[in-house]
Amino acid sequence: RTKSKFKIGSHCIRLKRGEGSTGGSAWYGATLLAEYLNADPELKMAALAAPNWSKFSLSDARTIELGAGLGLTSIITGILGANAVLATDGSTSLIPILQANLETNLSSNQQQFSNVCARHLDWRDLEKVASIAKSFSPNLIIGSDLVYGRDNSFFTSHLYLVAAMAILAKSNKNSLVMYAHTTRFHGDDSSFWRHFDHFFVRTKLHWSPTSRESFYSQNKKR
């Protein structure tokens, strides 16, 4: 997760790292999600997993990433021609680095770069989440490794994260949530999934027993 260069398919992604051990590094789940999207830009497997979802490909996607960190997954969606990409993170100090990484990897293609931007978003600010949902109207909500730790203080964070995902998904009737998760401690994610399953129908698309990474496609409940 400390690498500054990533090979996703035929694409070489260069990332400037930030300070700290969370958003300042590219985590395993981000690589998993980026590789998955690169291998299936038409989102065919996601469509099979969510039969009630009105299908679209990445070229039709208005994508928002929560907790984008260094921006690996947002960069891949931009390279693959997403209609628009909004890379968000809750750390104000990380936004300039996130924006710089978008520029480094996408600015050579003006069409790609013009549709991608970085923005600060703390998902606990549900009023701001709702404002972005209304103005941006995303139909693809992505995230990776946003749940960490088993301390009870994370319970509230889990609830706000799921609420933010639900608000964003509700803003567009044809929306899908894609989330990559790494299990680190037994029970560290139980409250997250409990809240999550209240709002979404969850389908596991990938599981790696060696790295304990899993990847999900979620269709919001009607």
Coordinates of C-alpha atoms in Angstrom, one line a residue:
R1 CA 0.0 0.0 0.0
T2 CA 3.0 2.3 0.1
K3 CA 3.8 2.0 -3.6
S4 CA 3.9 5.2 -5.6
K5 CA 3.5 3.4 -9.0
F6 CA 0.7 1.0 -9.8
K7 CA 0.1 -1.2 -12.9
I8 CA -3.6 -1.6 -13.6
G9 CA -4.0 -3.6 -16.8
S10 CA -2.0 -1.6 -19.4
H11 CA -2.2 1.6 -17.4
C12 CA 0.7 2.9 -15.3
I13 CA -0.6 5.1 -12.4
R14 CA 1.8 7.3 -10.6
L15 CA 0.7 8.6 -7.2
K16 CA 2.2 11.2 -4.9
R17 CA 1.9 10.0 -1.3
G18 CA 0.5 12.0 1.5
E19 CA 1.4 12.1 5.2
G20 CA 0.0 9.7 7.7
S21 CA -1.0 6.0 7.5
T22 CA -4.6 6.2 6.3
G23 CA -5.6 8.5 3.4
G24 CA -1.9 9.2 2.6
S25 CA -1.4 5.7 1.2
A26 CA -3.1 3.6 -1.4
W27 CA -4.8 0.6 0.3
Y28 CA -5.3 -2.9 -0.9
G29 CA -9.0 -2.5 -1.6
A30 CA -8.4 0.5 -3.9
T31 CA -6.1 -1.7 -6.1
L32 CA -8.7 -4.5 -6.1
L33 CA -11.5 -2.2 -7.2
A34 CA -9.4 -0.4 -9.8
E35 CA -8.4 -3.8 -11.3
Y36 CA -11.9 -5.0 -11.3
L37 CA -13.2 -1.9 -13.1
N38 CA -10.4 -2.0 -15.6
A39 CA -11.2 -5.7 -16.4
D40 CA -15.0 -5.0 -16.7
P41 CA -15.6 -1.4 -17.9
E42 CA -19.0 -2.5 -19.2
L43 CA -19.9 -3.5 -15.6
K44 CA -21.3 -6.8 -16.9
M45 CA -20.6 -8.8 -13.8
A46 CA -22.2 -6.0 -11.7
A47 CA -25.3 -6.2 -13.9
L48 CA -25.6 -10.0 -13.3
A49 CA -25.2 -9.5 -9.6
A50 CA -27.9 -6.8 -9.5
P51 CA -30.6 -7.9 -12.0
N52 CA -33.0 -5.1 -11.0
W53 CA -30.4 -2.5 -11.8
S54 CA -30.8 -0.6 -15.1
K55 CA -27.5 -1.3 -16.8
F56 CA -24.9 1.2 -17.8
S57 CA -21.2 1.1 -18.5
L58 CA -18.4 3.3 -17.1
S59 CA -18.7 5.6 -20.1
D60 CA -22.2 6.5 -18.8
A61 CA -21.2 6.7 -15.2
R62 CA -21.3 9.8 -13.1
T63 CA -19.0 8.5 -10.5
I64 CA -18.4 9.7 -6.9
E65 CA -15.7 8.1 -4.8
L66 CA -15.9 8.4 -1.0
G67 CA -12.6 8.4 0.9
A68 CA -10.7 8.6 -2.4
G69 CA -7.3 9.0 -0.6
L70 CA -4.7 9.3 -3.3
G71 CA -7.3 8.8 -6.0
L72 CA -6.2 5.4 -7.6
T73 CA -9.7 4.2 -8.3
S74 CA -11.0 7.6 -9.4
I75 CA -8.1 7.9 -11.8
I76 CA -8.9 4.5 -13.4
T77 CA -12.5 5.5 -13.9
G78 CA -11.3 8.7 -15.5
I79 CA -8.9 6.8 -17.8
L80 CA -11.7 4.4 -18.8
G81 CA -13.8 7.3 -19.9
A82 CA -16.4 7.8 -17.2
N83 CA -18.8 10.6 -18.0
A84 CA -17.8 12.5 -14.8
V85 CA -15.7 11.7 -11.7
L86 CA -15.9 13.4 -8.4
A87 CA -13.1 12.2 -6.1
T88 CA -13.8 13.1 -2.4
D89 CA -12.0 12.7 0.8
G90 CA -12.6 13.9 4.4
S91 CA -9.0 15.2 4.9
T92 CA -8.6 18.8 3.8
S93 CA -4.8 18.4 3.8
L94 CA -5.1 15.5 1.3
I95 CA -7.2 17.3 -1.3
P96 CA -4.2 19.1 -3.0
I97 CA -2.4 15.8 -3.2
L98 CA -5.5 14.1 -4.6
Q99 CA -5.9 16.9 -7.2
A100 CA -2.2 16.7 -8.1
N101 CA -2.5 12.9 -8.7
L102 CA -5.6 13.4 -10.9
E103 CA -3.6 16.0 -12.9
T104 CA -0.5 13.8 -13.2
N105 CA -2.4 10.9 -14.6
L106 CA -5.2 12.5 -16.6
S107 CA -4.1 15.9 -17.8
S108 CA -2.5 14.6 -21.0
N109 CA -6.1 13.8 -22.2
Q110 CA -8.1 17.0 -21.9
Q111 CA -11.4 15.2 -22.4
Q112 CA -10.7 12.9 -19.5
F113 CA -9.3 15.6 -17.2
S114 CA -12.1 18.0 -17.8
N115 CA -14.6 15.6 -16.3
V116 CA -12.6 14.8 -13.2
C117 CA -12.2 16.9 -10.0
A118 CA -11.3 16.5 -6.3
R119 CA -13.4 17.9 -3.5
H120 CA -13.4 17.8 0.3
L121 CA -16.3 15.8 1.8
D122 CA -16.7 14.6 5.3
W123 CA -19.5 12.0 5.1
R124 CA -20.6 13.0 8.6
D125 CA -21.8 16.2 7.1
L126 CA -25.0 14.8 5.7
E127 CA -26.3 18.2 4.6
K128 CA -23.3 18.6 2.4
V129 CA -23.7 15.1 1.1
A130 CA -27.3 15.8 0.2
S131 CA -26.2 19.0 -1.6
I132 CA -23.6 17.1 -3.7
A133 CA -26.1 14.4 -4.4
K134 CA -28.6 16.9 -5.8
S135 CA -26.1 18.8 -7.9
F136 CA -24.0 15.9 -9.1
S137 CA -26.6 13.1 -9.2
P138 CA -24.2 10.2 -9.3
N139 CA -25.2 6.8 -10.7
L140 CA -22.0 5.0 -9.5
I141 CA -20.9 5.4 -5.9
I142 CA -17.5 3.7 -5.2
G143 CA -15.3 3.3 -2.1
S144 CA -12.7 1.0 -0.7
D145 CA -11.3 0.1 2.7
L146 CA -13.3 2.8 4.5
V147 CA -14.0 0.7 7.6
Y148 CA -11.1 0.1 9.9
G149 CA -10.8 -0.9 13.6
R150 CA -13.1 -2.5 16.1
D151 CA -13.3 0.3 18.7
N152 CA -16.9 1.2 19.6
S153 CA -16.1 4.8 18.6
F154 CA -16.2 3.7 15.0
F155 CA -19.9 2.8 15.3
T156 CA -21.1 6.3 14.6
S157 CA -18.7 6.7 11.7
H158 CA -20.1 3.5 10.2
L159 CA -23.6 4.8 10.4
Y160 CA -22.7 8.1 8.8
L161 CA -20.9 6.4 6.0
V162 CA -23.8 4.2 5.1
A163 CA -26.2 7.1 5.4
A164 CA -24.0 9.1 3.0
M165 CA -24.0 6.2 0.5
A166 CA -27.8 5.9 0.8
I167 CA -28.3 9.6 0.2
L168 CA -26.0 9.5 -2.9
A169 CA -27.7 6.4 -4.3
K170 CA -31.2 7.8 -3.8
S171 CA -30.3 10.9 -5.8
N172 CA -30.3 8.8 -9.0
K173 CA -32.9 6.1 -9.6
N174 CA -30.4 4.2 -11.8
S175 CA -27.5 3.9 -9.3
L176 CA -25.1 1.3 -8.1
V177 CA -22.7 1.1 -5.2
M178 CA -19.4 -0.7 -5.6
Y179 CA -17.3 -1.3 -2.5
A180 CA -14.0 -3.2 -1.8
H181 CA -13.3 -4.2 1.7
T182 CA -10.4 -5.8 3.6
T183 CA -11.2 -7.6 6.9
R184 CA -8.4 -6.8 9.4
F185 CA -9.9 -7.7 12.8
H186 CA -12.7 -10.1 13.6
G187 CA -15.9 -8.1 14.1
D188 CA -14.4 -4.7 13.0
D189 CA -17.0 -4.4 10.2
S190 CA -20.1 -5.9 11.8
S191 CA -21.9 -2.6 12.5
F192 CA -21.0 -1.3 9.0
W193 CA -22.6 -4.3 7.3
R194 CA -25.6 -4.3 9.6
H195 CA -26.4 -0.7 8.6
F196 CA -25.5 -1.3 5.0
D197 CA -27.8 -4.3 4.6
H198 CA -30.7 -2.1 5.9
F199 CA -30.4 0.1 2.8
F200 CA -28.9 -2.1 0.1
V201 CA -29.0 -5.6 -1.5
R202 CA -25.4 -6.8 -1.2
T203 CA -23.8 -9.2 -3.6
K204 CA -20.2 -10.5 -3.2
L205 CA -18.4 -10.4 -6.6
H206 CA -14.9 -11.4 -5.4
W207 CA -13.2 -12.9 -2.4
S208 CA -9.5 -13.5 -1.8
P209 CA -8.8 -15.7 1.2
T210 CA -5.1 -14.9 1.2
S211 CA -5.4 -11.1 1.4
R212 CA -8.9 -11.2 3.1
E213 CA -10.2 -8.8 0.5
S214 CA -13.7 -8.9 -0.8
F215 CA -15.5 -6.8 -3.4
Y216 CA -19.2 -6.1 -3.4
S217 CA -21.8 -4.8 -5.8
Q218 CA -24.8 -3.2 -4.1
N219 CA -28.2 -2.4 -5.5
K220 CA -30.3 -0.1 -3.3
K221 CA -33.5 -1.5 -1.9
R222 CA -36.7 -0.4 -3.6

